[in-house]
Coordinates of C-alpha atoms in Angstrom, one line a residue:
M1 CA -45.0 62.7 36.2
P2 CA -43.8 64.5 39.3
E3 CA -45.5 67.9 39.5
L4 CA -45.1 71.0 41.6
P5 CA -45.6 69.4 45.1
D6 CA -43.4 66.4 44.3
V7 CA -40.6 68.5 42.7
T8 CA -40.7 71.0 45.6
V9 CA -40.2 68.2 48.2
Y10 CA -37.4 66.7 46.1
I11 CA -35.7 70.0 46.0
E12 CA -36.1 70.6 49.8
A13 CA -34.6 67.1 50.5
L14 CA -31.7 67.8 48.1
E15 CA -31.0 71.2 49.6
K16 CA -30.3 69.5 52.9
R17 CA -27.9 67.0 51.4
I18 CA -25.9 68.7 48.6
V19 CA -26.0 72.5 48.9
G20 CA -22.5 73.4 49.9
D21 CA -21.1 70.0 48.9
T22 CA -18.8 69.3 46.0
L23 CA -19.8 67.3 42.9
L24 CA -17.1 64.7 42.5
G25 CA -18.3 63.4 39.2
I26 CA -21.2 62.2 37.0
R27 CA -21.5 58.5 36.0
L28 CA -23.8 57.8 33.0
A29 CA -25.3 54.4 32.9
N30 CA -27.3 55.3 29.8
P31 CA -25.6 57.9 27.6
F32 CA -28.9 58.8 25.9
V33 CA -30.2 60.5 29.1
L34 CA -27.7 63.3 28.5
R35 CA -29.2 65.7 26.0
T36 CA -26.3 68.2 25.8
V37 CA -22.6 67.8 25.1
Q38 CA -21.3 71.2 26.2
P39 CA -20.2 71.6 28.9
R40 CA -18.9 68.0 29.2
P41 CA -19.7 66.0 32.4
A42 CA -16.0 66.1 33.4
E43 CA -16.2 69.9 33.4
M44 CA -18.8 69.9 36.1
A45 CA -16.7 67.9 38.5
G46 CA -15.0 69.7 41.4
R47 CA -17.6 72.5 41.6
R48 CA -19.6 73.2 44.7
V49 CA -23.4 73.2 44.7
V50 CA -24.7 76.7 45.5
A51 CA -28.5 76.3 45.1
L52 CA -31.4 74.3 43.7
R53 CA -34.4 75.6 41.9
R54 CA -37.5 74.4 40.2
V55 CA -37.8 75.2 36.4
G56 CA -41.4 74.1 35.6
K57 CA -41.3 70.4 36.3
R58 CA -37.5 70.3 36.0
I59 CA -35.0 70.3 38.9
A60 CA -32.0 72.5 38.4
M61 CA -28.8 72.1 40.5
E62 CA -26.7 75.3 40.3
L63 CA -23.0 74.8 40.7
E64 CA -20.2 77.4 41.0
E65 CA -19.6 79.7 38.1
E66 CA -23.1 79.4 36.8
R67 CA -23.0 75.8 35.8
F68 CA -26.3 73.9 35.9
I69 CA -27.4 70.3 36.0
V70 CA -31.0 70.2 34.9
V71 CA -33.0 67.0 35.3
H72 CA -36.5 66.3 33.8
L73 CA -37.9 63.2 35.4
M74 CA -40.8 62.9 32.9
V75 CA -43.3 60.1 33.6
A76 CA -41.2 57.4 35.4
G77 CA -37.9 59.1 36.4
R78 CA -37.1 59.2 40.1
F79 CA -34.3 60.1 42.4
R80 CA -32.7 57.9 45.1
W81 CA -30.2 59.1 47.7
L82 CA -27.6 56.4 48.4
A83 CA -24.3 56.0 50.2
A84 CA -21.3 57.7 48.6
G85 CA -20.0 55.7 45.6
A86 CA -23.1 53.5 45.4
K87 CA -23.6 51.3 42.4
V88 CA -26.1 52.5 39.8
P89 CA -29.1 50.0 39.7
G90 CA -28.8 47.7 36.7
K91 CA -32.0 47.8 34.6
I92 CA -33.5 51.1 35.8
G93 CA -30.4 53.2 36.5
L94 CA -29.7 56.1 34.2
A95 CA -27.0 58.2 36.0
A96 CA -25.3 58.9 39.3
F97 CA -24.1 62.2 40.7
D98 CA -21.4 61.6 43.2
F99 CA -20.9 64.0 46.1
T100 CA -18.7 63.8 49.1
R101 CA -21.7 63.2 51.4
G102 CA -23.5 60.6 49.2
T103 CA -24.6 59.7 45.7
L104 CA -27.8 60.9 44.0
V105 CA -29.0 58.2 41.5
L106 CA -31.4 58.9 38.7
T107 CA -33.6 55.9 37.8
E108 CA -36.5 55.3 35.3
A109 CA -38.9 52.4 35.4
G110 CA -40.3 50.9 32.2
T111 CA -38.9 50.5 28.8
K112 CA -39.4 54.1 27.5
R113 CA -36.5 56.4 28.3
R114 CA -37.9 59.9 28.5
A115 CA -36.0 61.3 31.5
S116 CA -33.3 63.8 30.5
I117 CA -30.3 65.6 31.8
H118 CA -29.0 68.9 30.5
L119 CA -25.6 70.3 31.5
L120 CA -25.6 74.1 31.0
A121 CA -23.3 77.0 31.3
G122 CA -24.8 80.4 32.1
A123 CA -28.2 81.8 33.3
D124 CA -29.3 82.4 29.7
A125 CA -29.0 78.7 28.8
L126 CA -31.1 77.8 31.9
A127 CA -33.7 80.4 31.0
A128 CA -34.0 78.8 27.5
L129 CA -35.3 75.6 29.1
D130 CA -38.0 77.4 31.1
P131 CA -41.4 77.1 29.5
G132 CA -42.3 80.4 31.2
G133 CA -45.5 79.4 32.9
M134 CA -46.8 81.4 35.9
D135 CA -45.9 80.3 39.4
V136 CA -49.4 80.0 40.7
M137 CA -48.3 80.0 44.3
A138 CA -46.9 83.5 43.9
A139 CA -49.6 84.8 41.6
T140 CA -52.4 87.2 42.3
E141 CA -56.0 86.3 41.5
A142 CA -56.1 89.0 38.8
G143 CA -52.9 87.7 37.2
F144 CA -54.2 84.1 37.4
A145 CA -57.4 85.2 35.7
A146 CA -55.6 86.9 32.9
A147 CA -53.4 83.9 32.2
L148 CA -56.4 81.5 32.4
R149 CA -58.4 83.6 29.9
G150 CA -55.5 84.3 27.6
G151 CA -56.6 81.5 25.3
R152 CA -59.8 79.7 24.4
H153 CA -59.1 76.1 25.6
T154 CA -60.6 73.6 28.0
L155 CA -59.7 74.1 31.7
K156 CA -57.8 70.8 31.7
R157 CA -55.6 71.8 28.8
R158 CA -55.1 75.3 30.0
L159 CA -54.1 74.3 33.6
T160 CA -51.6 71.7 32.3
D161 CA -50.0 73.9 29.6
P162 CA -46.5 74.6 31.0
H163 CA -46.3 77.9 29.0
V164 CA -49.3 79.2 31.0
F165 CA -48.9 77.7 34.5
S166 CA -45.8 76.2 36.0
G167 CA -45.7 72.7 37.5
I168 CA -49.3 71.5 37.1
G169 CA -49.8 68.2 35.3
N170 CA -52.4 65.5 34.7
A171 CA -52.8 64.3 38.3
Y172 CA -53.1 67.6 40.2
S173 CA -55.2 69.2 37.6
D174 CA -57.8 66.5 38.2
E175 CA -57.7 67.2 41.9
I176 CA -57.9 70.9 41.4
L177 CA -60.9 70.8 39.1
H178 CA -62.7 68.4 41.4
R179 CA -62.2 70.7 44.4
A180 CA -63.3 73.7 42.3
K181 CA -66.4 71.7 41.1
L182 CA -65.6 72.6 37.5
S183 CA -65.8 70.4 34.4
P184 CA -62.4 69.6 32.8
V185 CA -63.9 70.4 29.3
Q186 CA -65.4 73.8 30.3
L187 CA -63.9 76.5 28.1
T188 CA -61.8 79.2 29.8
T189 CA -63.7 81.9 28.0
N190 CA -67.0 80.7 29.5
L191 CA -66.0 81.1 33.1
S192 CA -67.7 83.6 35.4
D193 CA -65.6 85.7 37.8
G194 CA -66.9 83.6 40.7
E195 CA -65.8 80.4 39.0
V196 CA -62.3 81.9 38.3
A197 CA -62.0 82.9 41.9
R198 CA -63.1 79.4 43.0
L199 CA -60.5 77.8 40.7
F200 CA -57.7 80.1 41.9
A201 CA -58.4 79.1 45.5
A202 CA -58.6 75.4 44.5
V203 CA -55.2 75.6 42.7
R204 CA -53.4 77.1 45.6
D205 CA -55.1 75.0 48.3
T206 CA -54.6 71.7 46.4
L207 CA -50.9 72.3 45.7
A208 CA -50.2 73.7 49.2
E209 CA -52.0 70.8 50.9
W210 CA -50.2 68.1 48.8
T211 CA -46.8 69.7 49.2
E212 CA -47.3 69.6 53.0
R213 CA -48.6 66.1 52.9
L214 CA -45.6 64.9 50.9
R215 CA -43.3 66.8 53.3
R216 CA -44.8 64.9 56.2
E217 CA -44.5 61.5 54.4
A218 CA -40.8 62.2 53.7
G219 CA -40.0 63.5 57.2
D220 CA -36.2 63.7 57.6
G221 CA -35.7 61.0 55.0
F222 CA -35.4 61.2 51.3
P223 CA -38.8 61.2 49.4
E224 CA -39.5 57.6 48.4
K225 CA -43.2 57.8 47.5
V226 CA -43.1 60.1 44.5
R227 CA -45.6 58.8 42.0
A228 CA -48.4 59.9 39.7
F229 CA -51.2 58.4 41.8
H230 CA -51.7 58.6 45.6
P231 CA -54.4 56.6 47.4
E232 CA -55.6 59.7 49.2
M233 CA -56.4 61.6 46.0
A234 CA -60.1 62.4 45.5
V235 CA -60.6 61.4 41.8
H236 CA -57.3 61.0 40.0
G237 CA -56.7 57.3 39.4
K238 CA -60.0 56.5 41.1
Y239 CA -62.1 55.4 38.0
G240 CA -65.2 53.5 39.2
Q241 CA -64.6 54.3 42.9
P242 CA -66.9 56.5 44.9
C243 CA -66.4 60.2 44.9
P244 CA -65.5 61.2 48.4
V245 CA -68.0 64.1 48.3
C246 CA -71.1 62.6 46.7
G247 CA -70.5 58.9 46.4
A248 CA -71.0 58.7 42.6
P249 CA -68.6 56.6 40.7
V250 CA -65.6 58.5 39.4
Q251 CA -65.6 58.8 35.6
R252 CA -62.7 59.2 33.1
I253 CA -61.8 60.4 29.6
V254 CA -59.1 58.4 27.9
Y255 CA -57.0 60.0 25.2
A256 CA -53.6 58.9 24.0
E257 CA -51.5 57.9 27.0
N258 CA -53.4 60.2 29.4
E259 CA -56.6 59.9 31.4
T260 CA -58.8 62.7 32.9
H261 CA -60.7 61.7 36.0
Y262 CA -63.8 63.6 37.2
C263 CA -67.0 63.3 39.2
A264 CA -70.0 63.8 36.9
R265 CA -72.3 64.7 39.8
C266 CA -69.9 67.2 41.4
Q267 CA -68.4 68.7 38.2
T268 CA -70.6 68.4 35.2
G269 CA -74.1 68.5 36.5
G270 CA -74.5 64.8 36.1
R271 CA -73.5 64.7 32.4
L272 CA -71.1 62.0 31.3
L273 CA -68.3 63.4 29.1
A274 CA -67.7 61.6 25.8
D275 CA -64.8 59.2 25.9
R276 CA -63.1 59.2 22.5
S277 CA -62.8 55.5 22.3
L278 CA -65.8 54.1 24.2
S279 CA -68.4 56.7 23.1
R280 CA -67.5 56.1 19.4
L281 CA -67.8 52.3 20.0
L282 CA -71.1 52.4 21.8
K283 CA -72.6 55.3 19.8
G284 CA -76.3 55.4 20.7
D285 CA -75.8 53.2 23.7
W286 CA -73.4 55.6 25.3
P287 CA -75.1 56.8 28.5
K288 CA -75.6 60.6 28.7
S289 CA -75.8 61.0 32.5
I290 CA -74.6 59.5 35.7
D291 CA -78.1 58.4 36.5
E292 CA -78.3 56.2 33.3
L293 CA -75.5 54.1 34.7
G294 CA -77.9 52.8 37.3

């Protein structure tokens, strides 16, 4: 799922292309992507785009007279910038937003349709879609610490809760915790002040570095490499590969449709965290430390 760095770069690319331009119309290739019926798509046409903004992991296009088009890309949704009037791709195309300068196409790979479009009227309607999480890039360390310790949860869960922190998901939380040398299952209430400070620095540094990296990759073009996994990541998506810091094989916890990746040597003192499926299957044969893996 695109997170803060990816969404930021998408918005910057769109600002160059559609701010000041007029929306000619919206073409829906899959009607189920539209989650609101008022205002109607036809009512958005003819309005000029005045701004773009990030609302958590959503991208909001603000049109004249406080009309908003809000897109949540979810796991597999992506944007493509094509020539004006371009055809919507057959199997993966969901919608097209036609502007005078070009066409913004929303696609979604796979069979599950989770991406969504909301058409809204008024700032209050937009605010109702905002989960309300803290913008960590604008936060103070004290504010971050208060939000982090505001509930007794694991660090992984707290960092990825959109009601607590804005724009951090599964991928970048793995990278943040690896940089901070903290276990994903450590409880927020058990952190020392020094560990909170280290985590705060890791959050800001990781998100800033990846935003800049994605900017460089996109250059003057439209972002084409938005994805959940990047080869340059330290641990996310790197199960079994060597940790770039210590060389130990990266470990994972699998739950539902998500995975948490971590380095046991760097983050958990060598202890292997129980995987809900494998540890139950292996029971007594489940290794307790990275050294037992040989």
